[in-house]
mmCIF file of C-alpha atoms and ligand atoms in Angstrom:
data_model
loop_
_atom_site.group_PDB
_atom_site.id
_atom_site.type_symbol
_atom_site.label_atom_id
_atom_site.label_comp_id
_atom_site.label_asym_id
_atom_site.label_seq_id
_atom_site.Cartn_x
_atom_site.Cartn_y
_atom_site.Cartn_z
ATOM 1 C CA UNK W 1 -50.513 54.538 26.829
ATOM 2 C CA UNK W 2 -50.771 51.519 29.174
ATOM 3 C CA UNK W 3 -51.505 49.127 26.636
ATOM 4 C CA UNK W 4 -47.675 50.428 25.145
ATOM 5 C CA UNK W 5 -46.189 50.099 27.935
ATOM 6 C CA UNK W 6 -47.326 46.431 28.485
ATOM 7 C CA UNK W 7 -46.416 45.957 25.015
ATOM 8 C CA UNK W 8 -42.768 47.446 25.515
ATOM 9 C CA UNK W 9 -42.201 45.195 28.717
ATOM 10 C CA UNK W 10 -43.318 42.324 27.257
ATOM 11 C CA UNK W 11 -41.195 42.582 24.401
ATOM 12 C CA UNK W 12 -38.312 43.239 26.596
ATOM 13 C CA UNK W 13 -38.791 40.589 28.895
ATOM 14 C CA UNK W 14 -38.832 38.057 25.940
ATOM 15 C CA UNK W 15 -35.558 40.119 24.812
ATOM 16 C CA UNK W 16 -33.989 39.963 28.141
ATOM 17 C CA UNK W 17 -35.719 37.032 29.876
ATOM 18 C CA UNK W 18 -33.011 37.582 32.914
ATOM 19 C CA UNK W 19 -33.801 41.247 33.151
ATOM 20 C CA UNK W 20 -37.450 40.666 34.028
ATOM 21 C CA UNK W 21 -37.906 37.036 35.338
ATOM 22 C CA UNK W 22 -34.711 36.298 37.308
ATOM 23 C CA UNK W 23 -35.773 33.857 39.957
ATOM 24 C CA UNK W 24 -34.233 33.560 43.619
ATOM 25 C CA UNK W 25 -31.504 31.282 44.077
ATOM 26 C CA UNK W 26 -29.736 30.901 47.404
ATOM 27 C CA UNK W 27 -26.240 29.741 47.382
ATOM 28 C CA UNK W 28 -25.452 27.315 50.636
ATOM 29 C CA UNK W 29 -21.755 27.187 51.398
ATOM 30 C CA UNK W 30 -19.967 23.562 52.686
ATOM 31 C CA UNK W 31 -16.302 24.184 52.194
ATOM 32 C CA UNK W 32 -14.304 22.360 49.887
ATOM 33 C CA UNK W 33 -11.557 23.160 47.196
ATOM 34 C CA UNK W 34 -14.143 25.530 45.401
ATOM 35 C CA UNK W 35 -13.835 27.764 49.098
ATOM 36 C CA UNK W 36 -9.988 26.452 49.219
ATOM 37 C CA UNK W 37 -6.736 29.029 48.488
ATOM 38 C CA UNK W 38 -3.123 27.982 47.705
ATOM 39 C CA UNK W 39 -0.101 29.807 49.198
ATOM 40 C CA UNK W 40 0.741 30.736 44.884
ATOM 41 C CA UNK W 41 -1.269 30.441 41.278
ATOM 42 C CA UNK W 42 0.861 27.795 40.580
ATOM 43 C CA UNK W 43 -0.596 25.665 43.361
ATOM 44 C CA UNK W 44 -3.542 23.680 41.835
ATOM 45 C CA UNK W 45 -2.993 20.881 44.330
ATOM 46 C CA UNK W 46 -1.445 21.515 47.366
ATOM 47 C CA UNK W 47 -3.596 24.130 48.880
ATOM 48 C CA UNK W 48 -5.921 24.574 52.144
ATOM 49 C CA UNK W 49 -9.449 23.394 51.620
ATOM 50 C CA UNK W 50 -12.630 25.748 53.543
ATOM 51 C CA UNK W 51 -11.045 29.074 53.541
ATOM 52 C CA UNK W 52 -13.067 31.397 51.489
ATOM 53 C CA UNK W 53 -16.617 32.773 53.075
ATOM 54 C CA UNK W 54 -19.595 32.415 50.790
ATOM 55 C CA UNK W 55 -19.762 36.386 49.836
ATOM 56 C CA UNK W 56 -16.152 36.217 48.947
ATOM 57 C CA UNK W 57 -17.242 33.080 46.446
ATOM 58 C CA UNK W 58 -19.766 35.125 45.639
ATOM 59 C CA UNK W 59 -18.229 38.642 45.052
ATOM 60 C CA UNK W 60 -15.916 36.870 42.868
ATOM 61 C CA UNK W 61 -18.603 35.705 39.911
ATOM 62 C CA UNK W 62 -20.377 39.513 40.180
ATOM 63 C CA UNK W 63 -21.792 37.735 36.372
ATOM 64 C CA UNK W 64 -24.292 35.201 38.485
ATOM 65 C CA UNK W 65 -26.609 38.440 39.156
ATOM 66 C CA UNK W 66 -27.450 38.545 35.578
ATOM 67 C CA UNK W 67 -28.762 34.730 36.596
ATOM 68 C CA UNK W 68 -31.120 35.338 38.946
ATOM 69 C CA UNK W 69 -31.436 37.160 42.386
ATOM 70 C CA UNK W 70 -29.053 35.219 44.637
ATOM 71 C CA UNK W 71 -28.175 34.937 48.556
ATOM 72 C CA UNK W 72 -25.607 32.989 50.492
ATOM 73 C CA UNK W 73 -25.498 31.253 53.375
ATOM 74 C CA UNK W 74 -22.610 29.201 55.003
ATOM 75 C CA UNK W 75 -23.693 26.259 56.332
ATOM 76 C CA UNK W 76 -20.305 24.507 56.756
ATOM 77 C CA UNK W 77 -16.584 25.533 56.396
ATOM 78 C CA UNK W 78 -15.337 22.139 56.219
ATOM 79 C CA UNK W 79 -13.231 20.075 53.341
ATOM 80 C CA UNK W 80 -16.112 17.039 52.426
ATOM 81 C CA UNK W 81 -14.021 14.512 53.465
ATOM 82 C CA UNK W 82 -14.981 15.186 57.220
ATOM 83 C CA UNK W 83 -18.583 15.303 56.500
ATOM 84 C CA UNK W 84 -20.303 12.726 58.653
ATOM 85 C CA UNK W 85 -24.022 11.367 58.227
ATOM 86 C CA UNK W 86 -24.846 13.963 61.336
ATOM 87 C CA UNK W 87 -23.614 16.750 59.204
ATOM 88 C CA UNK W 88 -25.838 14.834 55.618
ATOM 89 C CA UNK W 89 -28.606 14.843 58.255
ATOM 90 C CA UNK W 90 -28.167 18.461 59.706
ATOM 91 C CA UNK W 91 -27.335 19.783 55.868
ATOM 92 C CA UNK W 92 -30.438 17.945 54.410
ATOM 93 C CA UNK W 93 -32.870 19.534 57.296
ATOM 94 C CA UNK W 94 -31.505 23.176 56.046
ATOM 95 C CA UNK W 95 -32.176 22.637 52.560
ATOM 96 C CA UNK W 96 -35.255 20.953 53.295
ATOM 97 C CA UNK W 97 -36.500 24.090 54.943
ATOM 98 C CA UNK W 98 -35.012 26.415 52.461
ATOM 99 C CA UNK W 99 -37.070 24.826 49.497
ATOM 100 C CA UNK W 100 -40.460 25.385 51.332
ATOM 101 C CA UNK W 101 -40.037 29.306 50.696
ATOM 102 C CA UNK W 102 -42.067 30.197 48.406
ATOM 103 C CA UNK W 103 -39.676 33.109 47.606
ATOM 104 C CA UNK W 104 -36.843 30.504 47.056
ATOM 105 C CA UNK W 105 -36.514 28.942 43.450
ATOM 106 C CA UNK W 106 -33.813 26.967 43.429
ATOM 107 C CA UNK W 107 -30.656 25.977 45.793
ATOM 108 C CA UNK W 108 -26.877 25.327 44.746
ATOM 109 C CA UNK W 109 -24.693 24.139 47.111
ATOM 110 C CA UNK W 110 -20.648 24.635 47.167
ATOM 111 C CA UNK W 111 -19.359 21.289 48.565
ATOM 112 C CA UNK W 112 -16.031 19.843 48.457
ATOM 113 C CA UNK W 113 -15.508 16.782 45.301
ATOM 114 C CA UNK W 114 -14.628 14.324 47.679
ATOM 115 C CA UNK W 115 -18.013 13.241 49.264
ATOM 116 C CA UNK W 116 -19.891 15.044 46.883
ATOM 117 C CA UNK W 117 -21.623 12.688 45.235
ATOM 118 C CA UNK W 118 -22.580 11.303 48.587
ATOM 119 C CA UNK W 119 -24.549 14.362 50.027
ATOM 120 C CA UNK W 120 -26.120 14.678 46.379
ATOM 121 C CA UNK W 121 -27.452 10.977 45.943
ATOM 122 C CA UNK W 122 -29.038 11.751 49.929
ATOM 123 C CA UNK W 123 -30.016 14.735 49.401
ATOM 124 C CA UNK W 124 -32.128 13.519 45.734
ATOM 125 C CA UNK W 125 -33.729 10.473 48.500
ATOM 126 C CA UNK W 126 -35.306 12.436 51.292
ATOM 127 C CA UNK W 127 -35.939 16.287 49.617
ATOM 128 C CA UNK W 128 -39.509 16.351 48.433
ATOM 129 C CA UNK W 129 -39.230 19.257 46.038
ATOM 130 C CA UNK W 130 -39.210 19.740 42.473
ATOM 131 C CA UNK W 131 -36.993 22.784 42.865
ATOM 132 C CA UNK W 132 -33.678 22.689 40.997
ATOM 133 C CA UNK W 133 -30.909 21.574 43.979
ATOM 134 C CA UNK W 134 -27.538 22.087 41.830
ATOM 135 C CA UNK W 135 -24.285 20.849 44.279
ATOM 136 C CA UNK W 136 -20.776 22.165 42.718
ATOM 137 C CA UNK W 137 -17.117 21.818 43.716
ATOM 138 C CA UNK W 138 -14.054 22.887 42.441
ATOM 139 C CA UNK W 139 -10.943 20.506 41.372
ATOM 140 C CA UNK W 140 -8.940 23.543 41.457
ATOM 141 C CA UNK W 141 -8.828 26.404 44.402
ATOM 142 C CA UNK W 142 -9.688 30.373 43.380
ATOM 143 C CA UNK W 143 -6.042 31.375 43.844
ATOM 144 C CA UNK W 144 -4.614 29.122 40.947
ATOM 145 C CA UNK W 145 -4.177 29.683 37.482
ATOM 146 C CA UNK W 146 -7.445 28.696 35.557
ATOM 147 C CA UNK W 147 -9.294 27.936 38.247
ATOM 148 C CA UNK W 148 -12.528 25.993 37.687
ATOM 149 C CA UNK W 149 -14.586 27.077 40.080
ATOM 150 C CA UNK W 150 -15.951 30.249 39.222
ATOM 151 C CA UNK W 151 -17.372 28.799 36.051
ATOM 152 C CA UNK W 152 -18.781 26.042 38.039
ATOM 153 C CA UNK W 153 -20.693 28.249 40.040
ATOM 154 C CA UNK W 154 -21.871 30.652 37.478
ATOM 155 C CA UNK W 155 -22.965 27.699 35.520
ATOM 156 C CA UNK W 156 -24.673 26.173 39.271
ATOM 157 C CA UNK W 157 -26.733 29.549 39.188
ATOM 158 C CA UNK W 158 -28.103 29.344 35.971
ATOM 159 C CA UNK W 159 -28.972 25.668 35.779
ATOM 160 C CA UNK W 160 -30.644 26.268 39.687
ATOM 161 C CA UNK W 161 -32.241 29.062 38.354
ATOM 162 C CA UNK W 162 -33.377 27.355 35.358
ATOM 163 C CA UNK W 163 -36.953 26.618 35.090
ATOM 164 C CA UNK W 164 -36.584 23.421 32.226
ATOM 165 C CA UNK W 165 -34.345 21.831 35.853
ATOM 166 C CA UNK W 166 -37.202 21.469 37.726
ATOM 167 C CA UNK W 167 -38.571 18.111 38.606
ATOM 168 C CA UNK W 168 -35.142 16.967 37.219
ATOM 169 C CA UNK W 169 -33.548 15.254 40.309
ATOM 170 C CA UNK W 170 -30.877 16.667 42.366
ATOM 171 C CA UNK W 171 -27.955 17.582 39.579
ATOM 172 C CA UNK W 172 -24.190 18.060 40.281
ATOM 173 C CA UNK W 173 -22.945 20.432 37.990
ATOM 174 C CA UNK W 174 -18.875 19.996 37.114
ATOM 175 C CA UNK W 175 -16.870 20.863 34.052
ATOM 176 C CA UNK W 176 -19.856 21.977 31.916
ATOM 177 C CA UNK W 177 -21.944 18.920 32.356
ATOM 178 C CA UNK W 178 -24.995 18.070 34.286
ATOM 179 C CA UNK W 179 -25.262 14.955 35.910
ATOM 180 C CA UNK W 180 -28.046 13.323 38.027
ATOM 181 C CA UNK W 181 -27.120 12.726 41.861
ATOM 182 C CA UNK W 182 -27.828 9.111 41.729
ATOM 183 C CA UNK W 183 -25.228 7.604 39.092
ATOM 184 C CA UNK W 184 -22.266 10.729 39.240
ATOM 185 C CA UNK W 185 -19.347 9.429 40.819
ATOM 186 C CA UNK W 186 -15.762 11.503 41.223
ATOM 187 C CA UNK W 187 -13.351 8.898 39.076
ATOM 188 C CA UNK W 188 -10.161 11.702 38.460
ATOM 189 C CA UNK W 189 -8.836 12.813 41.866
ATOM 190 C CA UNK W 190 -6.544 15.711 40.291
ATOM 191 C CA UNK W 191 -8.030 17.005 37.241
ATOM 192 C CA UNK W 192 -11.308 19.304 35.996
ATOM 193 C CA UNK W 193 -12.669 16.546 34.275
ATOM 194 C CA UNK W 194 -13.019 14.659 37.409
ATOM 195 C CA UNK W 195 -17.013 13.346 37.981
ATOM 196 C CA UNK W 196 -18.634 11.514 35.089
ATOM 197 C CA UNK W 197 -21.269 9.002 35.211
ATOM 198 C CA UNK W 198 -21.138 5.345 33.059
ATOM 199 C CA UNK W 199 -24.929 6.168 32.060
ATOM 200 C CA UNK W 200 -23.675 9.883 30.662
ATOM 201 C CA UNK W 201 -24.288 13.745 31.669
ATOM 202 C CA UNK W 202 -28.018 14.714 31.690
ATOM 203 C CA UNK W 203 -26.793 17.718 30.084
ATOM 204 C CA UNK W 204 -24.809 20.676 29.623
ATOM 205 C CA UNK W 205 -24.911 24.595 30.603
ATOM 206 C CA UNK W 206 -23.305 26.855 27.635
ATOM 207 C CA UNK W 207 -23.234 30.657 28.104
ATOM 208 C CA UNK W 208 -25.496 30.577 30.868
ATOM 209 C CA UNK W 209 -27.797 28.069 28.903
ATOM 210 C CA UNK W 210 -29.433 24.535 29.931
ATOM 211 C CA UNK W 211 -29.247 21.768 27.167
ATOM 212 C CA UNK W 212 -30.548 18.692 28.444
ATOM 213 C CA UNK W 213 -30.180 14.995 26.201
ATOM 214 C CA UNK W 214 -31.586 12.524 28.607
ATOM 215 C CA UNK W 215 -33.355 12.148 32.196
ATOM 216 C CA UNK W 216 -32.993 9.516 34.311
ATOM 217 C CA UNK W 217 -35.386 7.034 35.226
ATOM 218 C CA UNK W 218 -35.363 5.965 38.630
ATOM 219 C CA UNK W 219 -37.510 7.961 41.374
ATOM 220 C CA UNK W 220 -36.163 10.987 43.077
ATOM 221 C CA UNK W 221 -37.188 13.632 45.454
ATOM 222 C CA UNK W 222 -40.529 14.266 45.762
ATOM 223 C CA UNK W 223 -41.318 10.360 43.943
ATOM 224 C CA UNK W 224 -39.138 9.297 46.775
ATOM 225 C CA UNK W 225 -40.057 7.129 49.407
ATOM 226 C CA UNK W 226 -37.901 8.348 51.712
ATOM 227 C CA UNK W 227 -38.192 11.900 53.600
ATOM 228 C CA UNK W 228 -35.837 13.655 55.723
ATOM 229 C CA UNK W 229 -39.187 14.659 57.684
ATOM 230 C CA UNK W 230 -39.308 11.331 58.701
ATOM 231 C CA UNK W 231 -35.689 10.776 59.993
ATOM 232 C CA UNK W 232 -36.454 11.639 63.536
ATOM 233 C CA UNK W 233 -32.671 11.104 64.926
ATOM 234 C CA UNK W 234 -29.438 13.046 64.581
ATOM 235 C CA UNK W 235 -27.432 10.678 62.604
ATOM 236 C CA UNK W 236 -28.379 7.383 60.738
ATOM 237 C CA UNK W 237 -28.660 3.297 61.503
ATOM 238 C CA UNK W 238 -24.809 2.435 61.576
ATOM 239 C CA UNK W 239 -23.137 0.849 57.855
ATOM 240 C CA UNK W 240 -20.042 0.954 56.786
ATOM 241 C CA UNK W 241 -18.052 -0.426 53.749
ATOM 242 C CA UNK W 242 -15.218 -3.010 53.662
ATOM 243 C CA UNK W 243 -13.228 -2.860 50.423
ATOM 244 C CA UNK W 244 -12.603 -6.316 48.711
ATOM 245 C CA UNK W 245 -9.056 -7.273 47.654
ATOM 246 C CA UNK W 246 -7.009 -10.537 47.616
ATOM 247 C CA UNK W 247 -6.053 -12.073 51.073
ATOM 248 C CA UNK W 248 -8.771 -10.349 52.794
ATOM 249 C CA UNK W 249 -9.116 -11.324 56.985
ATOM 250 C CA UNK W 250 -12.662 -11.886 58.852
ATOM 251 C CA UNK W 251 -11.377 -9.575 61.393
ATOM 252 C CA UNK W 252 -12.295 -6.374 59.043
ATOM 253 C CA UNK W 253 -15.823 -7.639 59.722
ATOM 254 C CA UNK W 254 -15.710 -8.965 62.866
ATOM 255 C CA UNK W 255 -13.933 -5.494 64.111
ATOM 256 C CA UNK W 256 -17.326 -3.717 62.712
ATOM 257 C CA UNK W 257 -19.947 -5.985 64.008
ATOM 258 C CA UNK W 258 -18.082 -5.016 67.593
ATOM 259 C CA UNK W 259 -18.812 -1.211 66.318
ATOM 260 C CA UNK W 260 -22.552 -1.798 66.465
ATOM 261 C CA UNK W 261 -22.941 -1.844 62.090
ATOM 262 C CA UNK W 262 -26.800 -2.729 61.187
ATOM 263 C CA UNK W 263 -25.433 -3.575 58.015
ATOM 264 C CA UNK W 264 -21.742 -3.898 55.909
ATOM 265 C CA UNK W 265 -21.701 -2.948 51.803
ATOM 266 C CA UNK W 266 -18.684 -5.140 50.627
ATOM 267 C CA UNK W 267 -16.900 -3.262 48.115
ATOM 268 C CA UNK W 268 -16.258 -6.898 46.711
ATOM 269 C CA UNK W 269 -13.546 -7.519 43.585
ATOM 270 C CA UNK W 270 -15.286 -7.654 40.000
ATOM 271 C CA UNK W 271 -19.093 -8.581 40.071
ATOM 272 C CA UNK W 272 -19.269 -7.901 44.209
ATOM 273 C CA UNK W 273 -17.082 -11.302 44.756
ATOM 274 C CA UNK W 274 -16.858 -12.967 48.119
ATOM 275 C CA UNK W 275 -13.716 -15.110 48.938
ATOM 276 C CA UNK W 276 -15.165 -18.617 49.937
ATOM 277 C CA UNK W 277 -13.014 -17.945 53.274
ATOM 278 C CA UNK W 278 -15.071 -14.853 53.997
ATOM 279 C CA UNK W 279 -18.150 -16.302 53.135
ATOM 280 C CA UNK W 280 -18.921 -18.021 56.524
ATOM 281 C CA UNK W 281 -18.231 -15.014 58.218
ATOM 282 C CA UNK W 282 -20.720 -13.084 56.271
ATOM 283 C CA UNK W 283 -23.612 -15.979 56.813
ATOM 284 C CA UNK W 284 -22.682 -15.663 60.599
ATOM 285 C CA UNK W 285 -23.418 -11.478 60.716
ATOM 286 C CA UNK W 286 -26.291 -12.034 58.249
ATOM 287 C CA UNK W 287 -27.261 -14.391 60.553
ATOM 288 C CA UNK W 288 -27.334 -11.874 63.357
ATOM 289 C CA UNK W 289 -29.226 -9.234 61.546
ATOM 290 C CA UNK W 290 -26.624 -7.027 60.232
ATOM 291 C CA UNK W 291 -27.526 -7.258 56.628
ATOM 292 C CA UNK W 292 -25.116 -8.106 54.084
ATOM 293 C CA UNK W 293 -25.001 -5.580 51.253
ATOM 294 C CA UNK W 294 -22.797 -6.654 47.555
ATOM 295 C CA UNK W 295 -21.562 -3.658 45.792
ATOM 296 C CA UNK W 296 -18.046 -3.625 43.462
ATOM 297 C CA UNK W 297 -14.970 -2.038 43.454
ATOM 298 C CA UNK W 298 -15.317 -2.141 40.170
ATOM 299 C CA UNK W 299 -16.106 1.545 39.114
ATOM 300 C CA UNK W 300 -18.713 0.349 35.966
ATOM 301 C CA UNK W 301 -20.974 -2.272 35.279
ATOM 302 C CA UNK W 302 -23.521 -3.621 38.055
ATOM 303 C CA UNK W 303 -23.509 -6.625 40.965
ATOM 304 C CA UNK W 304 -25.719 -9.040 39.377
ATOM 305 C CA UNK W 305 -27.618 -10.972 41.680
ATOM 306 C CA UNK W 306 -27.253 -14.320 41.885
ATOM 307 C CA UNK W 307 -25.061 -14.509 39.520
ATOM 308 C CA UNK W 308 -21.142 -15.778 41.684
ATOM 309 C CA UNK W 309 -22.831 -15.818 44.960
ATOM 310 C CA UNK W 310 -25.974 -17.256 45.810
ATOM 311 C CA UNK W 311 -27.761 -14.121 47.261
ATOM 312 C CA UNK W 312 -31.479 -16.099 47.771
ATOM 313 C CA UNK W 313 -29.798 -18.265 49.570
ATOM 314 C CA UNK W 314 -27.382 -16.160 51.600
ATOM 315 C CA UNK W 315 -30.029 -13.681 52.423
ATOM 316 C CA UNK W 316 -27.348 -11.101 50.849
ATOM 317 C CA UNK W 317 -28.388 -8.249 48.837
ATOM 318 C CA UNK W 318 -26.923 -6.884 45.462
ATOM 319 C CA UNK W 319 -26.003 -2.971 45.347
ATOM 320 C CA UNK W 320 -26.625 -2.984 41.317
ATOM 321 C CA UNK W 321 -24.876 -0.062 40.031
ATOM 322 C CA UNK W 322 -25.005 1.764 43.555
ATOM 323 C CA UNK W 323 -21.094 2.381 44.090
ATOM 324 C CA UNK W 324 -20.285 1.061 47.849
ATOM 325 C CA UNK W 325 -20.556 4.727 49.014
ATOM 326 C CA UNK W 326 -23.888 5.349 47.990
ATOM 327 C CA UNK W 327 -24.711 1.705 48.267
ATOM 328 C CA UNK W 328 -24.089 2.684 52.268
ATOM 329 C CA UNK W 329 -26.295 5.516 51.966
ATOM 330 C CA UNK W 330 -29.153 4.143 51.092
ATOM 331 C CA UNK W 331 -28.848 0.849 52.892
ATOM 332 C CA UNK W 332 -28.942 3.114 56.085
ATOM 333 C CA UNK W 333 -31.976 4.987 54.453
ATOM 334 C CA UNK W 334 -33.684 2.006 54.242
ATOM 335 C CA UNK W 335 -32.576 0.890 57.683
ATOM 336 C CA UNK W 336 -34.488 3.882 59.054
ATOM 337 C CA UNK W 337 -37.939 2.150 57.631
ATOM 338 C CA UNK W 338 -36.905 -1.527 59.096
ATOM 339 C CA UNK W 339 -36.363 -3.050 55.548
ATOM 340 C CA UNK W 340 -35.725 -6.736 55.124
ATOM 341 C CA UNK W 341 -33.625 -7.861 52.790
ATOM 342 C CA UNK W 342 -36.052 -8.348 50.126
ATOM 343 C CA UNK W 343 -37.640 -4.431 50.346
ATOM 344 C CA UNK W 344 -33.471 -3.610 50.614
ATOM 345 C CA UNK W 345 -33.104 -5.072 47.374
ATOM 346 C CA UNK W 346 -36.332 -3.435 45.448
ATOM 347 C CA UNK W 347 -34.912 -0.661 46.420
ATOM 348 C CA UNK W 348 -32.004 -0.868 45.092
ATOM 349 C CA UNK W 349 -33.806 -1.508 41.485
ATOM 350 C CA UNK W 350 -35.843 1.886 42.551
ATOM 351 C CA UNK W 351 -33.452 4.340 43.422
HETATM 352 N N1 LIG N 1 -10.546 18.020 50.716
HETATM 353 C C1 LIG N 1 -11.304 17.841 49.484
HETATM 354 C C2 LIG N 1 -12.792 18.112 49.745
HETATM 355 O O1 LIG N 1 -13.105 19.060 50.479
HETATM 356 C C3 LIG N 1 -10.823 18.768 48.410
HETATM 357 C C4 LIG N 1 -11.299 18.318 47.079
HETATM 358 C C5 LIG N 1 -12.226 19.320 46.420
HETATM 359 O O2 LIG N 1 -13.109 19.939 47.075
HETATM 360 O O3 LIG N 1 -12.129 19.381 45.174
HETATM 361 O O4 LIG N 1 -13.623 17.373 49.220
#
């Protein structure tokens, strides 16, 4: 008799794998359009961000508890664009203690699209886990018509609760497609399609179902380096970004240096480009130890050092294919380990 019943449940677990092996996926709730609600359906724009509790988001997808067992908790009601690096550091302590229960599989977190990609690309440095982390947004709120983000979070649960997303990196998952923290980057401000990265999605999520084509090859969570265990302060070493266009003034720097920046990521025109009037200025902060950072406007490619601007001899680092605001993030990162220029730059190549 026991032996049949063993029989019977195996057979239905390999049936049903979701019936019988659901794993435990808790849902942490930032804000954001996928939380936001429009005064009409017809409103897939103009709407308030950071409305809707995390049950409500929840309640509305009833199809994620076929996924796995999930939870919620609301961490943040904000819209993304207010999220500071006290809130990245505050956030990143949460889901750092979330992923050490052993009764928690995996993590997706609801986030606005704005600064997304920011808390993802920090959150894949200083988590040591190999547990799926999955963050999601929404490009359109609940209340419109063909609204994205139920989808998005339905597909979030089952990639989070996926077992072949393990060890993976943290993922954002948008539009159907799985992409790895480090190189996503929101390029359409008012459509679904918005994040893609210039390397490609890792992946997609069909039906409930991971397909993965590719992984990506620089060191992540627990290969990191860096640990949020380690960050010791609130907040983190001062950087901020100045964005490079024609007829630029030293004061945009100078201003900054008066703000107390440990370092500046110039969001410099085509391959990170410095106007030879701005270059003195640059030597001059470099020169008093705020550390010179090269990133691009340009949304593909990568700063090549050495190649328009003498960075050996500047003491200057290039951002490679770091947009300026993640370029930022982990420049402060490394700030929190006293890098020089030359560790700032390996890691860059790293990460
Ligand atoms: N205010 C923006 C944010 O919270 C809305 C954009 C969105 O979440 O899609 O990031």
């Amino acid at each position: 008799m026991k032996k049949t019943l063993t029989s019977l449940a195996l057979a239905l677990s390999l049936l049903s794998p979701h019936l019988y092996a659901k794993n435990n996926v808790v849902v942490v709730a930032t804000g954001g359009t996928i939380a936001g609600a429009g005064a009409s359906s017809t409103n897939s724009a103009t709407y308030t961000a950071a409305k809707v509790p995390v049950n409500d988001l929840l309640n509305a997808v009833p199809q994620i508890k076929d996924l796995a067992n999930v939870s919620g908790i609301q961490a943040l009601q904000i819209a993304s664009e207010n999220i500071t690096d006290r809130e990245l550091v505050a956030l990143a302590r949460q889901i750092n203690d979330l992923v050490k229960k052993p009764d928690v599989n995996g993590i997706v977190i609801t986030h606005g699209t704005d600064t997304l990609e920011e808390t993802a690309f920090f959150l894949n440095l200083v988590i040591h886990t190999d547990k799926p982390i999955v963050i999601v947004g929404s490009m359109r709120p609940g209340t419109a018509l063909s609204a994205d983000g139920p989808l998005n979070l339905y597909n979030a649960v089952a990639l989070a609760s996926s077992d072949d997303a393990k060890g993976k990196g943290t993922l954002v998952m948008m539009n159907d497609s799985i992409f790895a923290a480090r190189d996503v980057t929101k390029a359409i401000n008012i459509h679904t399609n918005a994040f893609n990265s210039q390397w490609g999605a890792l992946g997609t999520v069909v039906e409930g179902k991971t397909y993965w084509f590719r992984e990506t090859t620089k060191r992540h969570n627990n290969t990191s380096e860096f640990n949020i265990e380690d960050i010791k302060t609130d907040t983190l070493p001062l950087v901020q970004i100045v964005y490079g266009s024609d007829n630029m003034l030293a004061q945009s720097y100078l201003a900054l240096q008066q703000a107390g920046v440990k370092a500046i990521v110039n969001a410099g025109t085509g391959n990170g480009s410095v106007p030879k009037y701005i270059v003195p200025t640059l030597n001059q902060l470099q020169q008093q130890s705020i550390q010179i950072v090269r990133s691009s406007r340009v949304p593909q490619g990568f700063v090549v050092r050495n190649a328009e601007q003498p960075d050996d001899k500047y003491g200057w680092v290039a951002a490679h294919d770091l947009n300026p605001q993640k370029a930022r993030l982990l420049t402060a990162l490394a700030l929190t380990k006293n890098a020089d220029a030359k560790e700032l730059q390996r890691m860059f190549y790293t990460y």
